[in-house]
Short mmCIF file of C-alpha atoms in Angstrom, two decimals:
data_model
loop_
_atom_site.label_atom_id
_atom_site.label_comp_id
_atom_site.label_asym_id
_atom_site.label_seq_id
_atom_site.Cartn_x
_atom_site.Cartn_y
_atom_site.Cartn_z
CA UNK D 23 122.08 108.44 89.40
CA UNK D 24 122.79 105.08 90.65
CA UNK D 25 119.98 102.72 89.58
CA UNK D 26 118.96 99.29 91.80
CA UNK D 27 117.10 96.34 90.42
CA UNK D 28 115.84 93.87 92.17
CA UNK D 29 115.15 90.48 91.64
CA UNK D 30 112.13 88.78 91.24
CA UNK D 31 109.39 91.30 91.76
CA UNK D 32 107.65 88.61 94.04
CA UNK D 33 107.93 84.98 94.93
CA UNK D 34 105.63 82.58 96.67
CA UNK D 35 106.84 81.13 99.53
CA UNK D 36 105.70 78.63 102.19
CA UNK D 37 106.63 79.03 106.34
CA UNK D 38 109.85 77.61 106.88
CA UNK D 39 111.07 78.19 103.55
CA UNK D 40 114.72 79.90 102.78
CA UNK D 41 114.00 82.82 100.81
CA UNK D 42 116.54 85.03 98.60
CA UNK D 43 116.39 88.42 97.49
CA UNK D 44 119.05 89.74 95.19
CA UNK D 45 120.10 93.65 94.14
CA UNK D 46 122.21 94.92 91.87
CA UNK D 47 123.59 98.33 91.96
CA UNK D 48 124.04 99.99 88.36
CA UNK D 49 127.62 100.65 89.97
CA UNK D 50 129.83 100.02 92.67
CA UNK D 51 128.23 100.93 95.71
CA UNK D 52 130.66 99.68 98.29
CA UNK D 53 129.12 97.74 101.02
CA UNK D 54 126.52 101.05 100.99
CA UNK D 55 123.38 99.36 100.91
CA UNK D 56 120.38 99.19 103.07
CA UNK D 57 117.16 96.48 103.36
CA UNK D 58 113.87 97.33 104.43
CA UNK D 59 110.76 95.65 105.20
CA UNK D 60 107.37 97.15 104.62
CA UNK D 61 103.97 95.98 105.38
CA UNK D 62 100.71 96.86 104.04
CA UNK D 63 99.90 99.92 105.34
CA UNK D 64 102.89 100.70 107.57
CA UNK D 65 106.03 102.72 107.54
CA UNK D 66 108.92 100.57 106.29
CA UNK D 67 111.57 98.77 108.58
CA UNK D 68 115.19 99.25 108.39
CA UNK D 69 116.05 95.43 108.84
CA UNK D 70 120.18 95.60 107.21
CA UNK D 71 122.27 98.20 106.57
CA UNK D 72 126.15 98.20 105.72
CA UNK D 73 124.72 95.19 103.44
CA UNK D 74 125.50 93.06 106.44
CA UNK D 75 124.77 94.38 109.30
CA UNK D 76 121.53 93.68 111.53
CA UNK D 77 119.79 96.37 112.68
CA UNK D 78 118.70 95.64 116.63
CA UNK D 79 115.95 93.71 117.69
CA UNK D 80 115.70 92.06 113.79
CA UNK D 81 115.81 87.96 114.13
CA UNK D 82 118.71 86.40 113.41
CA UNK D 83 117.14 84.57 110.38
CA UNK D 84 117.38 87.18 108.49
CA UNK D 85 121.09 88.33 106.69
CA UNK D 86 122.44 89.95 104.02
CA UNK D 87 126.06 89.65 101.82
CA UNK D 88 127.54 90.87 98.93
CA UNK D 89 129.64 94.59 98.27
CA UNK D 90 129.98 96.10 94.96
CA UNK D 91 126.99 95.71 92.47
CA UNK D 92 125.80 92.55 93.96
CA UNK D 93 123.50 91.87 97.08
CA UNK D 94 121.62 89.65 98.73
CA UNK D 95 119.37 89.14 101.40
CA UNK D 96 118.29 85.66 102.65
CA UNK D 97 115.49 84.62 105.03
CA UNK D 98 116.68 81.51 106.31
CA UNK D 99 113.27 80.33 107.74
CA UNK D 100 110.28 81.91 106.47
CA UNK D 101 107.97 83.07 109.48
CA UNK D 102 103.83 83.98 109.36
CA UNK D 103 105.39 87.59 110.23
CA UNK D 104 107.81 88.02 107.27
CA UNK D 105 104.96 88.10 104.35
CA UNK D 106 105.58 91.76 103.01
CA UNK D 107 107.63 94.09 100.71
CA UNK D 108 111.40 93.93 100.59
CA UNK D 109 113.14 97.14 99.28
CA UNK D 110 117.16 97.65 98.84
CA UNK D 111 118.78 101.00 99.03
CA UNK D 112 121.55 102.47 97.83
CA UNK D 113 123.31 105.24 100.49
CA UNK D 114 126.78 105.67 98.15
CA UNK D 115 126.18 109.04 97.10
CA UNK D 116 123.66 111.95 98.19
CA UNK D 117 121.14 110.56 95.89
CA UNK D 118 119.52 107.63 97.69
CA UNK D 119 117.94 105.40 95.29
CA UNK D 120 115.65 102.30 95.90
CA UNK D 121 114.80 99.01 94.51
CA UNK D 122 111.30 98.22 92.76
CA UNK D 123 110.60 95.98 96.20
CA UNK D 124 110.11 92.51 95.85
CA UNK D 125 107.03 90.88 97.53
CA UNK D 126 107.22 87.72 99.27
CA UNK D 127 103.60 85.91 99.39
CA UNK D 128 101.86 83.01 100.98
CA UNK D 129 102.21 79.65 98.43
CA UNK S 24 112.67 107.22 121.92
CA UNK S 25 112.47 108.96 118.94
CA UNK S 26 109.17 110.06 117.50
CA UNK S 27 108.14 111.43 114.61
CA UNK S 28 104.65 112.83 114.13
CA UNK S 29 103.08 113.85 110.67
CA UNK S 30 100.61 116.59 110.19
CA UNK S 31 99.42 118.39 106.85
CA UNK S 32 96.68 118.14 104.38
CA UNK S 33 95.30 115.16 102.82
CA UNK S 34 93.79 116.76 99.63
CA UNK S 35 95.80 119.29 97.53
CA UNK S 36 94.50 120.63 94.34
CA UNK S 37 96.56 120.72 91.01
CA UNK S 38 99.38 123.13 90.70
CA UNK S 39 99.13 124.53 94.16
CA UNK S 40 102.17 123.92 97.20
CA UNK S 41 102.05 120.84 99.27
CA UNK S 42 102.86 121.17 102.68
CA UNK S 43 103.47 118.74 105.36
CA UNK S 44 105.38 119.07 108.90
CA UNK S 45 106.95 116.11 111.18
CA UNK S 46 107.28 117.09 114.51
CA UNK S 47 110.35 115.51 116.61
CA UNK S 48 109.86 114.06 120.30
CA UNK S 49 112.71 112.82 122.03
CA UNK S 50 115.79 113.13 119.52
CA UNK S 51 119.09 112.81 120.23
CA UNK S 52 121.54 116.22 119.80
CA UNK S 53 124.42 113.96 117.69
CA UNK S 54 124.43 115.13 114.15
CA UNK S 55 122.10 113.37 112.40
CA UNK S 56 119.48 114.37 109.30
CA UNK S 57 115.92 115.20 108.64
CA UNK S 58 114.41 113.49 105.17
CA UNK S 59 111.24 113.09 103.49
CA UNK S 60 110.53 109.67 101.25
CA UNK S 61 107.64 109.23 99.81
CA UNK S 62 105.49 106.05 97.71
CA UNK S 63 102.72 106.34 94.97
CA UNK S 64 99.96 103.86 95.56
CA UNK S 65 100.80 100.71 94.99
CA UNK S 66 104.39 101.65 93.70
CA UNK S 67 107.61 101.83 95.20
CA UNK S 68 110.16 104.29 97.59
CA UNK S 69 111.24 107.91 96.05
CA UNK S 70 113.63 109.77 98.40
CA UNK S 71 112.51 113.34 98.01
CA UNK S 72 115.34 114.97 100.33
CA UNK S 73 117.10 115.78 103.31
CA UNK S 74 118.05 118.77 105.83
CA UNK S 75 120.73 118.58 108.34
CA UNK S 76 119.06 118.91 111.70
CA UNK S 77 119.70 122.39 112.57
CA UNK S 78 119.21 123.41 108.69
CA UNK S 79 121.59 124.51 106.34
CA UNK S 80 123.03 121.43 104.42
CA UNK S 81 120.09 120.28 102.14
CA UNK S 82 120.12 117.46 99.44
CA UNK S 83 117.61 117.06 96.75
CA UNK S 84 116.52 114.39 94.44
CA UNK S 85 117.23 116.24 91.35
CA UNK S 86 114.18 115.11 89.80
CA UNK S 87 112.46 117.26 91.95
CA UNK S 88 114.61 119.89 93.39
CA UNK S 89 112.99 122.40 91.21
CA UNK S 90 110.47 122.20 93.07
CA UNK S 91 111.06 121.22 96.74
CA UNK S 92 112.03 123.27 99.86
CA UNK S 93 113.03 121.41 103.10
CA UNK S 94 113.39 123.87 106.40
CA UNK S 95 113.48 122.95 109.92
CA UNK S 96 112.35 124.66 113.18
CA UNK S 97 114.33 123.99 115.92
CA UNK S 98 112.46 126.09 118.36
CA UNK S 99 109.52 123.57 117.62
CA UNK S 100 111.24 120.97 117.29
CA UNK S 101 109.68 120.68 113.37
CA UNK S 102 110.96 120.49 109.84
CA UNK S 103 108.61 120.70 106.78
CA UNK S 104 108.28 120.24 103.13
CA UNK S 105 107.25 122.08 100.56
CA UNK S 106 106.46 120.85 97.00
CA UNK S 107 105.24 123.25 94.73
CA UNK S 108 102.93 123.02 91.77
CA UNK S 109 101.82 119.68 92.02
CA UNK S 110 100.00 117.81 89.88
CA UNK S 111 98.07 113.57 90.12
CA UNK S 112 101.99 112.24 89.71
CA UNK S 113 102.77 113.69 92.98
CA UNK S 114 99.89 111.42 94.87
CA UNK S 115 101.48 109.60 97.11
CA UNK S 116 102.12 108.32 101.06
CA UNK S 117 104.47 110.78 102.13
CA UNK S 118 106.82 109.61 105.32
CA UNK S 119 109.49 111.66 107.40
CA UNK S 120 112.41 109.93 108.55
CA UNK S 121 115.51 110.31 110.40
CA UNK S 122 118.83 109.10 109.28
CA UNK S 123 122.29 109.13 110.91
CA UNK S 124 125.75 110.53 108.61
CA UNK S 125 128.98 109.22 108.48
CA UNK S 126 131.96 111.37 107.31
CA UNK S 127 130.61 111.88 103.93
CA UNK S 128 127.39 109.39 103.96
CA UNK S 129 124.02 110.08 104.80
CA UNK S 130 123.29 106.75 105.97
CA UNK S 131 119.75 104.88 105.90
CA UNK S 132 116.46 106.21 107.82
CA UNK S 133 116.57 104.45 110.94
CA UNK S 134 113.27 106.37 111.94
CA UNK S 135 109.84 106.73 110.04
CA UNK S 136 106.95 108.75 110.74
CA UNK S 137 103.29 107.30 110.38
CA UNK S 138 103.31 108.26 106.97
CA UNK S 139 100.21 110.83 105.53
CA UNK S 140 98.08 110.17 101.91
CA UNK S 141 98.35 113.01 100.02
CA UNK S 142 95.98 113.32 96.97
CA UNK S 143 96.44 115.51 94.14
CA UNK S 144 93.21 116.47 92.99
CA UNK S 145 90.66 119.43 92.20
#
């Protein structure tokens, strides 16, 4: 199966920061891969999919590149509302497989 | 809008059949899937599976397709679960989702349910 590793586990981040979020695919995934957002508690959010492409009603800020093994997701200007868990997926083959999560906390 | 309600048993003792139904309000008839995800406390996402949504094409996770059965009910507008002889590893949130295909991809659940605890335990 394909395996996804994301990078860091968690960061500490202030409002108004620019926050990254890499994943790596253990092969070529295309441009097959999804981000989520979960919150303490709560079902998680499909914020990306197509690695690029915003899912409605998710701000702008957020975005996401890359194709192959290599992704990214960027929050361009941390919000209150965007401390959680961030969780890549991989939709290549009939095994969906997910990242560790990263989570982003308050500095 | 879609919904997706959960319903089953929090508390499940060791080596007996977990069992947990989402019932569908206001879905689409486009072709479209049925799957079950679930999260150990504190951990992260395992996809378990996922049912076309008039049954018949079924994937597994292979680490647990010995032991899974997905079904749907279309005259309830329901599909279920089934994991069988469980033990503490399988604690965990368990959500239903829907997700969308494409040619040959399942694509990513666009749709959650609330998501139910489910303890292993005697």
């Amino acid at each position: 199966d394909i395996q996804m590793t994301q990078s860091p586990s968690s960061l500490s981040a202030s409002v108004g920061d620019r926050v990254t979020i890499t994943c790596r695919a253990s092969q070529d995934i295309g441009n097959r891969l999804a981000w989520f957002q979960q919150k303490s508690g709560k079902a998680p959010k499909s914020l990306i999919s197509a690695a690029s492409s915003l899912r409605s009603g998710v701000p702008s800020r957020f975005s996401g590149s890359g194709s192959g093994t290599d992704f990214t997701l960027t929050i361009s200007s941390l919000q209150p509302e965007d401390f959680a868990t961030y969780y890549c997926q991989q939709y290549s083959d009939h095994q969906w497989t997910f990242g560790q999560g990263t989570k982003v906390e308050v500095k | 809008q879609l919904q997706l309600q959960q319903s089953g048993p929090g508390l499940v003792k060791p080596s007996e059949t977990l069992s947990l139904t989402c019932t569908v309000s206001g879905a689409s008839t486009s072709p479209q899937y049925w799957g079950w995800i679930r999260q150990p406390p504190g951990a992260g996402l395992e996809w378990i599976g996922s049912i076309f949504h008039t049954g018949g094409t079924v994937y597994y996770n292979p680490s647990l397709k010995s032991r899974v059965t997905l079904s749907v009910d279309t005259s309830k507008s329901q599909f279920s679960l089934r994991l069988s002889s469980v033990t503490a590893t399988d604690t965990a949130v368990y959500y239903c989702a829907r997700h969308g295909v494409s040619g040959y991809f399942l694509l990513p659940p666009d749709f959650w349910g609330q998501g139910i605890l489910v303890t292993v335990s005697s």
